[in-house]
XYZ file of N, CA and C in Angstrom:
363
model
N 13.659 51.568 65.409
C 15.390 51.002 65.103
C 14.756 50.653 63.871
N 15.317 50.155 62.933
C 14.969 48.428 61.404
C 15.022 47.160 62.447
N 14.177 46.396 61.392
C 15.106 45.181 62.356
C 16.492 44.210 60.907
N 16.006 43.500 61.419
C 17.134 42.244 60.307
C 16.953 42.819 58.886
N 17.544 42.280 58.151
C 17.503 43.197 56.635
C 18.115 42.358 56.743
N 18.815 41.447 55.080
C 18.662 40.029 54.668
C 19.032 40.690 52.858
N 19.825 40.880 52.592
C 19.872 41.519 50.833
C 20.679 40.071 50.148
N 20.031 40.142 48.527
C 20.500 38.449 48.048
C 21.453 39.604 47.197
N 22.286 38.591 46.994
C 23.590 39.720 44.977
C 23.018 39.589 44.588
N 22.437 38.312 43.708
C 21.431 38.572 42.852
C 20.368 40.625 42.555
N 19.573 41.111 44.048
C 19.509 41.587 44.500
C 19.732 43.230 43.808
N 20.701 43.219 44.044
C 21.886 44.640 44.412
C 22.329 44.851 42.575
N 21.309 45.890 42.819
C 22.307 46.889 41.224
C 23.030 47.280 41.465
N 24.074 47.387 39.991
C 25.526 47.938 40.201
C 24.997 48.924 38.595
N 25.502 50.621 39.113
C 25.445 51.633 37.973
C 27.418 52.044 37.486
N 27.219 52.874 36.648
C 28.205 53.332 36.496
C 27.963 54.580 36.921
N 29.366 55.175 37.950
C 29.722 56.458 38.291
C 30.290 58.051 37.500
N 29.465 58.140 37.113
C 29.221 58.948 35.903
C 31.269 59.638 35.877
N 30.823 60.350 36.855
C 31.724 61.292 37.430
C 33.475 60.771 37.328
N 34.034 59.176 37.397
C 34.582 58.448 37.554
C 34.242 57.334 35.571
N 36.115 57.194 34.994
C 36.258 56.593 34.538
C 36.151 55.050 34.563
N 35.264 54.057 34.448
C 35.168 52.308 35.176
C 35.032 52.348 36.234
N 34.353 53.037 36.744
C 34.094 52.666 38.376
C 32.189 52.141 38.457
N 31.853 50.720 38.531
C 30.379 50.498 39.279
C 30.294 50.477 40.873
N 29.517 51.172 41.224
C 28.803 51.486 42.193
C 27.383 50.446 42.236
N 27.465 49.271 43.718
C 26.291 48.793 44.313
C 25.568 49.388 45.028
N 25.013 49.570 45.950
C 24.322 49.955 46.774
C 24.015 48.358 47.860
N 24.415 48.210 48.675
C 24.330 46.735 48.595
C 23.260 46.805 50.578
N 23.897 47.929 50.899
C 22.787 47.703 52.140
C 22.329 49.719 52.131
N 21.323 49.964 52.106
C 21.291 51.818 52.733
C 19.558 51.365 53.020
N 19.698 53.321 53.474
C 18.093 53.713 53.576
C 17.818 53.414 52.458
N 17.420 53.357 51.451
C 17.059 53.308 50.006
C 16.403 51.700 50.746
N 17.111 50.661 51.329
C 16.765 49.083 51.289
C 16.347 48.769 52.815
N 15.167 50.034 53.256
C 16.055 49.511 55.470
C 16.225 49.476 56.014
N 18.572 50.250 55.708
C 18.763 49.946 56.087
C 19.268 50.969 58.288
N 20.253 50.148 58.550
C 19.595 51.525 60.033
C 20.861 53.018 59.468
N 21.821 52.833 60.313
C 22.599 54.178 60.094
C 23.765 53.964 59.072
N 23.892 52.907 59.062
C 24.993 52.900 57.940
C 24.756 52.784 56.102
N 25.890 52.773 55.858
C 24.787 51.838 54.266
C 26.878 51.299 54.029
N 26.346 50.164 53.615
C 27.412 49.649 52.448
C 27.248 49.600 51.267
N 28.813 50.484 50.042
C 28.108 49.868 48.976
C 30.017 49.378 49.080
N 29.019 48.531 47.294
C 30.729 47.718 46.555
C 31.063 48.148 45.627
N 31.878 49.244 45.559
C 33.104 49.185 43.288
C 33.994 48.833 42.685
N 34.164 48.349 42.196
C 34.350 48.307 40.689
C 36.007 49.112 40.074
N 36.061 49.497 39.608
C 37.551 49.614 39.006
C 38.452 49.215 38.581
N 37.888 49.296 37.220
C 37.925 48.143 36.626
C 39.669 48.909 36.142
N 40.469 48.488 35.196
C 41.813 48.668 34.449
C 41.538 49.301 34.012
N 42.771 50.528 33.873
C 42.677 51.162 33.697
C 42.171 52.549 33.463
N 41.306 51.846 34.553
C 40.255 52.969 35.178
C 40.882 54.162 37.000
N 40.450 55.277 36.756
C 40.411 55.792 37.196
C 39.695 56.847 38.072
N 39.947 57.702 39.077
C 38.180 58.770 40.376
C 39.069 59.876 39.836
N 38.316 60.927 39.910
C 39.522 62.004 40.191
C 39.137 62.228 41.728
N 40.204 63.078 42.068
C 40.147 64.058 43.104
C 39.105 64.869 43.555
N 38.438 64.258 44.656
C 37.033 64.973 44.733
C 37.315 64.758 46.842
N 35.947 65.002 47.366
C 35.668 65.600 48.095
C 34.599 65.147 48.720
N 34.234 64.046 50.771
C 33.029 63.733 49.870
C 32.781 63.950 51.901
N 31.707 65.332 52.397
C 31.468 65.746 53.766
C 30.602 64.767 54.595
N 31.675 63.455 54.632
C 31.367 62.270 55.672
C 32.385 61.516 55.467
N 33.043 61.262 56.520
C 34.173 60.513 56.247
C 33.505 58.903 55.397
N 34.605 57.806 55.814
C 33.885 56.152 54.988
C 35.213 56.219 54.904
N 34.974 54.456 54.963
C 36.681 53.460 55.423
C 35.708 52.123 54.092
N 37.032 51.532 53.938
C 36.731 51.197 52.664
C 37.850 49.848 52.758
N 37.365 48.581 52.368
C 37.843 46.904 53.121
C 38.307 46.582 51.450
N 39.961 46.221 50.949
C 39.793 45.708 49.788
C 39.233 44.388 49.564
N 38.422 44.158 48.519
C 38.441 42.272 48.000
C 39.044 41.972 47.626
N 39.557 43.137 45.956
C 40.117 42.362 45.240
C 41.228 43.100 44.202
N 42.570 42.757 43.571
C 42.625 43.347 42.557
C 43.778 44.146 43.593
N 44.688 45.002 43.147
C 45.824 46.186 43.969
C 45.394 47.481 43.609
N 46.135 48.518 43.292
C 45.446 50.047 42.310
C 45.712 50.752 43.802
N 45.641 52.352 43.080
C 46.857 53.521 43.941
C 45.566 54.483 44.728
N 45.272 55.219 45.904
C 44.546 55.524 46.519
C 45.298 57.337 47.083
N 45.564 57.619 46.319
C 45.281 59.275 46.351
C 44.986 60.290 48.047
N 44.935 59.707 49.232
C 45.264 60.669 50.877
C 44.838 61.993 50.847
N 45.257 63.190 50.604
C 45.828 64.075 51.215
C 46.596 64.110 49.813
N 47.971 64.483 50.012
C 49.329 64.368 49.985
C 50.244 63.327 48.890
N 49.371 62.565 50.106
C 49.574 60.781 50.126
C 48.942 60.006 49.054
N 50.529 59.239 48.991
C 49.723 58.120 47.189
C 50.226 56.927 48.622
N 48.875 55.954 48.192
C 49.151 54.486 48.963
C 49.507 53.628 47.634
N 49.396 52.302 47.334
C 49.267 51.220 46.656
C 48.683 49.991 47.904
N 47.308 49.919 47.411
C 46.987 48.734 48.252
C 46.000 47.233 47.245
N 46.170 46.940 47.881
C 45.917 44.943 47.811
C 44.762 45.155 48.564
N 44.287 43.372 47.969
C 43.494 43.128 48.407
C 43.540 41.966 50.297
N 42.420 42.995 51.570
C 42.528 42.484 52.607
C 43.121 43.830 53.288
N 43.253 44.911 52.213
C 43.521 46.219 53.543
C 41.751 47.084 53.636
N 42.878 47.454 54.542
C 41.705 49.062 54.759
C 41.912 49.343 55.295
N 40.865 51.544 55.205
C 41.590 52.870 54.641
C 40.389 53.307 55.333
N 40.666 53.975 56.396
C 39.665 55.255 56.978
C 39.990 56.579 55.979
N 39.253 56.797 55.472
C 39.943 57.775 55.004
C 38.609 59.684 55.436
N 39.150 60.304 56.066
C 38.477 61.020 56.828
C 37.047 62.298 55.765
N 36.040 62.445 56.828
C 35.652 64.030 55.676
C 36.353 65.289 55.562
N 36.016 65.410 54.911
C 36.272 66.726 53.735
C 37.957 66.260 52.696
N 38.452 64.665 52.911
C 39.513 64.824 53.247
C 40.080 65.092 51.365
N 40.613 65.693 50.833
C 40.692 64.868 48.874
C 41.422 63.618 49.232
N 40.686 63.235 47.441
C 40.863 61.253 47.168
C 40.542 61.088 45.775
N 41.603 59.899 45.793
C 40.998 60.121 44.755
C 41.587 57.919 44.195
N 41.633 57.232 43.941
C 41.731 56.280 42.575
C 42.297 56.346 41.244
N 43.250 55.534 41.094
C 43.816 55.235 39.656
C 44.102 53.237 39.865
N 43.746 52.956 39.187
C 43.881 52.200 38.947
C 44.574 51.272 37.839
N 46.105 51.136 37.825
C 46.365 51.160 36.743
C 46.927 49.492 36.505
N 46.652 48.453 37.319
C 46.812 47.281 36.610
C 45.823 46.245 35.898
N 46.349 45.207 35.664
C 45.213 43.956 34.332
C 43.769 43.953 34.960
N 43.401 43.995 36.430
C 42.440 43.321 36.772
C 41.273 44.145 37.982
N 40.820 43.905 38.204
C 39.736 45.484 38.323
C 40.077 44.966 39.706
N 39.763 46.116 40.749
C 40.259 47.365 42.098
C 38.428 47.357 42.843
N 38.558 45.701 43.760
C 36.623 44.804 43.708
C 37.285 46.090 45.663
N 36.062 46.969 45.822
C 36.257 47.567 47.584
C 35.099 47.795 48.022
N 34.651 47.114 49.084
C 33.510 47.384 50.176
C 33.659 49.074 51.152
N 32.845 50.115 51.284
C 32.726 50.872 51.344
C 31.631 51.840 51.853
N 31.356 52.016 53.366
C 30.875 52.003 54.591
C 31.068 53.353 54.830
N 28.919 54.081 54.641
C 29.345 55.279 54.950
C 28.485 55.580 56.058
N 27.977 56.356 56.442
C 27.269 56.899 57.072
C 26.090 56.746 56.676
N 24.736 56.772 56.257
C 23.375 57.583 55.761
C 23.362 58.194 56.204
N 21.937 58.907 54.891
C 21.680 60.039 55.205
C 22.826 61.526 53.585
N 23.293 62.829 53.997
C 23.057 62.782 52.678
C 24.359 63.199 52.020
N 25.328 63.320 51.310
C 26.504 63.984 51.076
C 26.905 64.360 50.534
N 27.365 65.275 50.934
C 28.170 66.312 49.218
C 29.288 65.762 49.167
N 29.127 65.805 47.703
C 30.911 65.177 46.892
C 31.724 65.951 45.807
N 32.025 66.451 46.134
C 32.923 68.113 45.346
C 34.240 67.340 44.488
N 34.460 67.773 43.014
C 34.796 67.656 42.700
C 36.550 68.624 43.371
N 37.977 68.578 42.910
C 39.256 68.946 42.594
C 39.352 69.522 41.439
N 39.467 70.679 41.317
C 40.115 71.340 39.378
C 41.135 70.887 39.026
């Protein structure tokens, strides 16, 4: 069992997600920083940005911090905004699109370990 862990905002490194357009990711807490069974990541989707259809082997849950954007999960589209929460089941086809003028910012919690991401055609 891991002990307590505090990470300061200035210690988080953000990187561009290559498979997406206008998406940045920072791992707030994860295995590499000494976290436990969960990882918390922070994403920013720029205005006009999008993430193509894809699946993850693991489930994930998200909390929208700022902005408004559209999330597709399977055959449904959802407009989400600050304060909304989402659950995306393992294996569900999903995607993101930000048609607004402000960045969409969200937290994403996932179990640690391997996660195979598969882009959909």
